[in-house]
Amino acid sequence: MRSINFSVLIIFLIFLLFVSSVFALHVGMAEISVWQAWWDLWVDERSLAEVVVWDIRLPRVLLALLVGATLGMAGAAMQGLLRNPLAEPGILGVSSGAALGAVLVLYFGVAAGAWYWLPVASITGAFVALLLVYVLAGLHSSLLALILAGVAINAMAGALIAVALNFAPSLFAMQEIVFWMMGSLANRNMNHVTVALPFIVVGWLLLLSRSRYLDALSLGEDSARSLGFHTQRERGILLLGLALCVGACVAVSGSIGFVGLVVPHLLRPLVGYRPGRLLVASALGGALLVLLADILVRQLDIARELKLGVVTSLLGGPFFLLLILKTRSRWV
């Protein structure tokens, strides 16, 4: 597939995001006017339209954009760092660590005390997981050692989550943990946006600041080192950025898989296989994918809402199988 003009691609994705965001504000169970909500907000009048749009739909749209952009960019960064097209943000155990932190506060009932306990525990879990990866692999470890340490942390976090489910104090607590792990943006408000946004923005800046290193790394570690990059420092900044933004996303949305795997794959040929450019394109593509998936979830007229993470898995699973079949055809 031939690459297209990078600016044209970015403008096209931004246009799709704008149209989808406006559409997302209009769809829902309540028949209300978004323009009336704007006017009521302007004249400071509390109305049903103003409450539905600003307290329910807008936080959900903003979180879909933030979470999707983060997962897309983090997937592109991980694939560039590990030079592996099958890598995704969860490979180093950051997502699992964040999930374990959230599960612990749900298990002990701390999350019911205040809305901020869940995001704080998730972000803390992401940092603890990253710290353990470095402790296991060593500060000056190879990429292979980091991956193996991440796999070990992933396994341990998964086992501890299974233990929490096994000994859940009640069926309600078990259901709450399972539903949260499926990933969803329902019942979120501006507080969730406020607590996640600073960590996400800092994580984005750290990842984007390493775009030149990722371009150089595509030529190999020795080439990147010969171009003046300190590989250990650059890798540490990238992993810190990943822990910040992915941990914040898991904190407010639960586990949403496959976005970081699928989106960079789709967009990589369009940016000329340049990892630095892929960061921005994947962020926009990930935001678009999660927003469209959330619109689909809200449109399904079923008794119980389908979880967002389930939808992305249903989309990403077949795509992953196609990747494997495509890779196998090269071996034959």
Tab-separated table of C-alpha atoms in Angstrom:
chain	number	residue	atom	x	y	z
A	1	MET	CA	0.000	0.000	0.000
A	2	ARG	CA	1.388	3.403	-0.934
A	3	SER	CA	1.772	6.086	1.737
A	4	ILE	CA	-0.307	9.215	1.349
A	5	ASN	CA	0.492	12.786	2.286
A	6	PHE	CA	0.861	12.861	6.076
A	7	SER	CA	-0.886	16.225	6.465
A	8	VAL	CA	-3.826	15.034	4.360
A	9	LEU	CA	-4.145	11.908	6.505
A	10	ILE	CA	-4.093	13.895	9.767
A	11	ILE	CA	-6.657	16.419	8.507
A	12	PHE	CA	-8.909	13.601	7.285
A	13	LEU	CA	-8.744	11.814	10.652
A	14	ILE	CA	-9.442	15.056	12.553
A	15	PHE	CA	-12.450	15.700	10.299
A	16	LEU	CA	-13.805	12.193	10.980
A	17	LEU	CA	-13.243	12.696	14.711
A	18	PHE	CA	-15.124	16.010	14.673
A	19	VAL	CA	-18.092	14.563	12.773
A	20	SER	CA	-18.199	11.461	14.992
A	21	SER	CA	-17.994	13.555	18.174
A	22	VAL	CA	-20.913	15.751	17.115
A	23	PHE	CA	-22.907	12.640	16.188
A	24	ALA	CA	-22.065	11.018	19.541
A	25	LEU	CA	-23.482	14.035	21.388
A	26	HIS	CA	-26.762	13.669	19.481
A	27	VAL	CA	-27.371	9.932	19.996
A	28	GLY	CA	-28.843	8.441	23.157
A	29	MET	CA	-31.994	7.273	24.861
A	30	ALA	CA	-33.285	10.806	25.529
A	31	GLU	CA	-34.563	12.881	22.593
A	32	ILE	CA	-32.983	16.241	23.341
A	33	SER	CA	-31.481	19.097	21.316
A	34	VAL	CA	-27.734	19.599	21.625
A	35	TRP	CA	-28.092	23.169	20.390
A	36	GLN	CA	-30.668	23.829	23.124
A	37	ALA	CA	-28.174	22.440	25.621
A	38	TRP	CA	-25.548	24.900	24.321
A	39	TRP	CA	-27.989	27.776	24.690
A	40	ASP	CA	-29.073	26.703	28.202
A	41	LEU	CA	-25.452	26.512	29.239
A	42	TRP	CA	-24.817	29.973	27.766
A	43	VAL	CA	-27.737	31.578	29.660
A	44	ASP	CA	-26.949	29.515	32.770
A	45	GLU	CA	-30.312	27.756	32.822
A	46	ARG	CA	-30.533	24.228	34.237
A	47	SER	CA	-32.604	22.050	31.878
A	48	LEU	CA	-32.937	18.393	30.869
A	49	ALA	CA	-31.016	18.979	27.630
A	50	GLU	CA	-28.193	20.740	29.452
A	51	VAL	CA	-27.912	17.960	32.061
A	52	VAL	CA	-27.984	15.121	29.519
A	53	VAL	CA	-25.401	16.672	27.195
A	54	TRP	CA	-22.950	18.186	29.674
A	55	ASP	CA	-23.205	15.737	32.577
A	56	ILE	CA	-23.687	12.443	30.701
A	57	ARG	CA	-22.818	12.497	26.998
A	58	LEU	CA	-19.930	14.978	26.885
A	59	PRO	CA	-17.817	13.223	29.585
A	60	ARG	CA	-18.367	9.927	27.752
A	61	VAL	CA	-17.269	11.415	24.421
A	62	LEU	CA	-14.218	13.080	25.972
A	63	LEU	CA	-13.161	9.869	27.702
A	64	ALA	CA	-13.620	7.867	24.488
A	65	LEU	CA	-11.336	10.318	22.685
A	66	LEU	CA	-8.730	10.353	25.474
A	67	VAL	CA	-8.698	6.588	26.034
A	68	GLY	CA	-8.685	5.727	22.325
A	69	ALA	CA	-5.947	8.233	21.519
A	70	THR	CA	-3.815	6.972	24.384
A	71	LEU	CA	-4.183	3.293	23.524
A	72	GLY	CA	-3.474	3.973	19.841
A	73	MET	CA	-0.394	6.073	20.562
A	74	ALA	CA	0.854	3.667	23.243
A	75	GLY	CA	0.486	0.744	20.825
A	76	ALA	CA	2.492	2.561	18.165
A	77	ALA	CA	5.164	3.448	20.734
A	78	MET	CA	5.428	-0.132	21.994
A	79	GLN	CA	5.661	-1.570	18.484
A	80	GLY	CA	8.335	0.985	17.615
A	81	LEU	CA	10.293	0.419	20.824
A	82	LEU	CA	10.206	-3.375	20.629
A	83	ARG	CA	10.322	-3.391	16.802
A	84	ASN	CA	7.592	-5.977	16.942
A	85	PRO	CA	4.294	-5.455	15.073
A	86	LEU	CA	2.488	-7.731	17.552
A	87	ALA	CA	3.391	-5.653	20.619
A	88	GLU	CA	0.747	-3.694	22.501
A	89	PRO	CA	0.667	-1.503	25.650
A	90	GLY	CA	-0.124	-4.411	27.958
A	91	ILE	CA	2.955	-6.448	27.069
A	92	LEU	CA	5.036	-4.927	29.890
A	93	GLY	CA	2.392	-5.541	32.528
A	94	VAL	CA	1.385	-1.893	32.944
A	95	SER	CA	-2.268	-2.536	32.049
A	96	SER	CA	-2.426	-5.614	34.284
A	97	GLY	CA	-0.866	-3.704	37.165
A	98	ALA	CA	-3.424	-0.917	36.771
A	99	ALA	CA	-6.235	-3.473	36.603
A	100	LEU	CA	-4.980	-5.197	39.750
A	101	GLY	CA	-4.884	-1.885	41.621
A	102	ALA	CA	-8.499	-1.209	40.650
A	103	VAL	CA	-9.606	-4.747	41.515
A	104	LEU	CA	-8.092	-4.454	45.002
A	105	VAL	CA	-10.072	-1.314	45.882
A	106	LEU	CA	-13.218	-2.931	44.459
A	107	TYR	CA	-12.556	-6.141	46.404
A	108	PHE	CA	-12.092	-4.391	49.743
A	109	GLY	CA	-14.963	-1.992	49.120
A	110	VAL	CA	-12.724	1.081	49.248
A	111	ALA	CA	-13.972	2.275	45.847
A	112	ALA	CA	-17.416	2.971	47.326
A	113	GLY	CA	-15.913	5.513	49.760
A	114	ALA	CA	-15.052	8.137	47.140
A	115	TRP	CA	-14.981	8.278	43.353
A	116	TYR	CA	-11.219	8.991	43.207
A	117	TRP	CA	-10.050	5.782	44.926
A	118	LEU	CA	-10.465	3.700	41.771
A	119	PRO	CA	-8.345	5.932	39.459
A	120	VAL	CA	-5.722	6.543	42.144
A	121	ALA	CA	-5.356	2.791	42.777
A	122	SER	CA	-5.112	2.036	39.046
A	123	ILE	CA	-2.423	4.628	38.382
A	124	THR	CA	-0.491	3.438	41.440
A	125	GLY	CA	-0.800	-0.153	40.198
A	126	ALA	CA	0.608	0.831	36.794
A	127	PHE	CA	3.647	2.475	38.405
A	128	VAL	CA	4.246	-0.462	40.740
A	129	ALA	CA	4.101	-2.853	37.771
A	130	LEU	CA	6.621	-0.769	35.816
A	131	LEU	CA	8.908	-0.580	38.864
A	132	LEU	CA	8.743	-4.360	39.305
A	133	VAL	CA	9.575	-4.870	35.627
A	134	TYR	CA	12.732	-2.790	36.070
A	135	VAL	CA	13.603	-4.553	39.323
A	136	LEU	CA	13.259	-7.954	37.641
A	137	ALA	CA	15.028	-7.040	34.416
A	138	GLY	CA	17.598	-4.577	35.758
A	139	LEU	CA	18.165	-0.939	34.847
A	140	HIS	CA	20.502	-1.713	31.947
A	141	SER	CA	18.592	-4.692	30.653
A	142	SER	CA	17.992	-5.716	27.060
A	143	LEU	CA	14.593	-5.420	25.387
A	144	LEU	CA	14.182	-9.196	25.609
A	145	ALA	CA	14.716	-9.097	29.380
A	146	LEU	CA	12.138	-6.311	29.683
A	147	ILE	CA	9.577	-8.314	27.692
A	148	LEU	CA	10.162	-11.434	29.790
A	149	ALA	CA	9.827	-9.419	32.994
A	150	GLY	CA	6.615	-7.878	31.632
A	151	VAL	CA	5.209	-11.313	30.834
A	152	ALA	CA	5.993	-12.422	34.392
A	153	ILE	CA	4.291	-9.340	35.891
A	154	ASN	CA	1.316	-9.904	33.591
A	155	ALA	CA	1.002	-13.491	34.805
A	156	MET	CA	1.309	-12.541	38.480
A	157	ALA	CA	-1.243	-9.718	38.180
A	158	GLY	CA	-3.637	-12.029	36.323
A	159	ALA	CA	-3.257	-14.677	39.009
A	160	LEU	CA	-3.924	-12.172	41.817
A	161	ILE	CA	-7.017	-10.876	40.000
A	162	ALA	CA	-8.227	-14.475	39.704
A	163	VAL	CA	-7.664	-14.933	43.454
A	164	ALA	CA	-9.697	-11.791	44.156
A	165	LEU	CA	-12.541	-13.126	42.006
A	166	ASN	CA	-12.334	-16.537	43.655
A	167	PHE	CA	-12.644	-15.085	47.161
A	168	ALA	CA	-14.948	-12.194	46.326
A	169	PRO	CA	-16.958	-11.321	49.466
A	170	SER	CA	-20.262	-11.391	47.577
A	171	LEU	CA	-21.754	-12.031	44.173
A	172	PHE	CA	-22.308	-8.289	43.834
A	173	ALA	CA	-18.598	-7.592	44.414
A	174	MET	CA	-17.649	-10.286	41.900
A	175	GLN	CA	-20.034	-8.856	39.324
A	176	GLU	CA	-18.667	-5.355	39.910
A	177	ILE	CA	-15.081	-6.544	39.348
A	178	VAL	CA	-15.954	-8.567	36.230
A	179	PHE	CA	-17.971	-5.749	34.665
A	180	TRP	CA	-15.219	-3.217	35.374
A	181	MET	CA	-12.595	-5.480	33.769
A	182	MET	CA	-14.715	-5.722	30.598
A	183	GLY	CA	-14.145	-2.006	30.010
A	184	SER	CA	-16.851	0.623	29.767
A	185	LEU	CA	-17.411	4.376	29.641
A	186	ALA	CA	-20.911	4.264	31.100
A	187	ASN	CA	-21.730	6.288	34.226
A	188	ARG	CA	-18.581	8.399	33.949
A	189	ASN	CA	-18.544	12.106	34.696
A	190	MET	CA	-16.281	15.125	34.439
A	191	ASN	CA	-14.453	14.087	37.622
A	192	HIS	CA	-13.074	11.072	35.761
A	193	VAL	CA	-11.949	13.322	32.905
A	194	THR	CA	-10.312	15.721	35.347
A	195	VAL	CA	-8.370	13.069	37.238
A	196	ALA	CA	-7.144	11.231	34.122
A	197	LEU	CA	-6.369	14.192	31.851
A	198	PRO	CA	-3.140	15.457	33.536
A	199	PHE	CA	-1.524	11.995	33.558
A	200	ILE	CA	-2.626	11.319	29.986
A	201	VAL	CA	-1.300	14.638	28.660
A	202	VAL	CA	2.070	14.202	30.386
A	203	GLY	CA	2.275	10.649	29.036
A	204	TRP	CA	1.490	11.872	25.513
A	205	LEU	CA	4.195	14.551	25.722
A	206	LEU	CA	6.783	12.029	26.883
A	207	LEU	CA	5.913	9.627	24.045
A	208	LEU	CA	5.801	12.329	21.359
A	209	SER	CA	9.129	13.763	22.559
A	210	ARG	CA	10.765	10.424	21.644
A	211	SER	CA	9.453	10.282	18.068
A	212	ARG	CA	12.905	10.966	16.586
A	213	TYR	CA	14.385	8.177	18.692
A	214	LEU	CA	11.735	5.739	17.445
A	215	ASP	CA	12.554	6.720	13.844
A	216	ALA	CA	16.246	6.095	14.516
A	217	LEU	CA	15.496	2.845	16.350
A	218	SER	CA	13.814	1.441	13.246
A	219	LEU	CA	17.359	1.186	11.835
A	220	GLY	CA	18.506	-0.817	14.874
A	221	GLU	CA	19.866	-0.037	18.355
A	222	ASP	CA	23.443	0.338	17.134
A	223	SER	CA	22.363	2.850	14.496
A	224	ALA	CA	20.319	4.803	17.040
A	225	ARG	CA	23.297	4.851	19.401
A	226	SER	CA	25.597	6.040	16.611
A	227	LEU	CA	23.186	8.926	15.953
A	228	GLY	CA	23.720	10.162	19.507
A	229	PHE	CA	20.732	8.652	21.320
A	230	HIS	CA	21.256	7.264	24.822
A	231	THR	CA	19.170	4.115	24.426
A	232	GLN	CA	18.638	3.384	28.146
A	233	ARG	CA	17.488	6.922	28.882
A	234	GLU	CA	15.224	7.082	25.828
A	235	ARG	CA	13.685	3.727	26.714
A	236	GLY	CA	13.089	4.818	30.306
A	237	ILE	CA	11.283	7.993	29.162
A	238	LEU	CA	9.105	5.981	26.791
A	239	LEU	CA	8.165	3.449	29.455
A	240	LEU	CA	7.421	6.208	31.975
A	241	GLY	CA	5.119	7.859	29.446
A	242	LEU	CA	3.403	4.538	28.786
A	243	ALA	CA	2.837	3.881	32.490
A	244	LEU	CA	1.388	7.356	33.021
A	245	CYS	CA	-1.111	7.472	30.174
A	246	VAL	CA	-2.088	3.776	30.024
A	247	GLY	CA	-2.515	3.597	33.805
A	248	ALA	CA	-4.743	6.685	33.740
A	249	CYS	CA	-6.836	5.176	30.920
A	250	VAL	CA	-7.341	1.851	32.674
A	251	ALA	CA	-8.291	3.813	35.784
A	252	VAL	CA	-11.296	5.464	34.135
A	253	SER	CA	-12.347	2.907	31.522
A	254	GLY	CA	-11.282	-0.548	32.684
A	255	SER	CA	-9.503	-2.927	30.334
A	256	ILE	CA	-10.049	-2.148	26.645
A	257	GLY	CA	-7.946	-4.415	24.457
A	258	PHE	CA	-6.735	-4.634	20.878
A	259	VAL	CA	-6.909	-0.875	20.102
A	260	GLY	CA	-3.143	-0.517	20.512
A	261	LEU	CA	-2.596	-3.558	18.298
A	262	VAL	CA	-5.078	-2.937	15.479
A	263	VAL	CA	-4.816	0.808	14.859
A	264	PRO	CA	-1.020	1.083	14.308
A	265	HIS	CA	-1.213	-1.858	11.907
A	266	LEU	CA	-3.898	-0.200	9.814
A	267	LEU	CA	-2.153	3.165	9.667
A	268	ARG	CA	1.502	2.147	9.386
A	269	PRO	CA	1.523	1.812	5.573
A	270	LEU	CA	-0.198	5.189	5.255
A	271	VAL	CA	2.605	7.038	7.100
A	272	GLY	CA	5.431	5.440	5.148
A	273	TYR	CA	6.383	3.025	7.965
A	274	ARG	CA	7.806	5.893	10.059
A	275	PRO	CA	7.309	5.175	13.799
A	276	GLY	CA	7.500	8.855	14.770
A	277	ARG	CA	4.657	9.853	12.478
A	278	LEU	CA	2.715	6.753	13.448
A	279	LEU	CA	2.367	8.078	17.015
A	280	VAL	CA	0.133	10.985	15.984
A	281	ALA	CA	-1.783	9.041	13.336
A	282	SER	CA	-2.433	6.147	15.735
A	283	ALA	CA	-3.640	8.539	18.430
A	284	LEU	CA	-6.252	9.974	16.071
A	285	GLY	CA	-7.146	6.534	14.696
A	286	GLY	CA	-7.467	5.030	18.178
A	287	ALA	CA	-9.710	7.884	19.312
A	288	LEU	CA	-11.911	7.352	16.257
A	289	LEU	CA	-12.125	3.574	16.791
A	290	VAL	CA	-13.069	3.789	20.487
A	291	LEU	CA	-15.559	6.602	19.857
A	292	LEU	CA	-17.293	4.651	17.069
A	293	ALA	CA	-17.317	1.492	19.208
A	294	ASP	CA	-18.892	3.435	22.075
A	295	ILE	CA	-21.533	4.879	19.723
A	296	LEU	CA	-22.292	1.300	18.614
A	297	VAL	CA	-22.623	0.176	22.230
A	298	ARG	CA	-25.083	2.985	22.971
A	299	GLN	CA	-27.169	2.218	19.901
A	300	LEU	CA	-27.722	-1.470	20.658
A	301	ASP	CA	-31.235	-1.887	22.017
A	302	ILE	CA	-30.675	-4.732	24.468
A	303	ALA	CA	-31.603	-5.249	28.109
A	304	ARG	CA	-28.027	-4.987	29.416
A	305	GLU	CA	-25.425	-2.692	27.827
A	306	LEU	CA	-22.696	-4.484	25.912
A	307	LYS	CA	-19.330	-3.544	27.388
A	308	LEU	CA	-16.951	-1.447	25.312
A	309	GLY	CA	-14.020	-3.806	25.907
A	310	VAL	CA	-16.104	-6.680	24.565
A	311	VAL	CA	-16.793	-4.775	21.337
A	312	THR	CA	-13.121	-3.918	20.761
A	313	SER	CA	-12.188	-7.546	21.463
A	314	LEU	CA	-14.786	-8.776	18.963
A	315	LEU	CA	-13.231	-6.444	16.387
A	316	GLY	CA	-9.613	-7.073	17.352
A	317	GLY	CA	-9.754	-10.867	17.700
A	318	PRO	CA	-10.455	-11.617	14.020
A	319	PHE	CA	-7.918	-8.974	13.027
A	320	PHE	CA	-5.274	-10.686	15.168
A	321	LEU	CA	-6.099	-14.022	13.514
A	322	LEU	CA	-5.665	-12.419	10.088
A	323	LEU	CA	-2.243	-11.158	11.162
A	324	ILE	CA	-1.223	-14.657	12.228
A	325	LEU	CA	-2.465	-16.163	8.955
A	326	LYS	CA	-0.649	-13.474	6.992
A	327	THR	CA	2.559	-14.178	8.921
A	328	ARG	CA	2.139	-17.938	8.425
A	329	SER	CA	1.794	-17.472	4.664
A	330	ARG	CA	5.280	-15.916	4.684
A	331	TRP	CA	6.703	-18.969	6.453
A	332	VAL	CA	5.244	-21.447	3.960
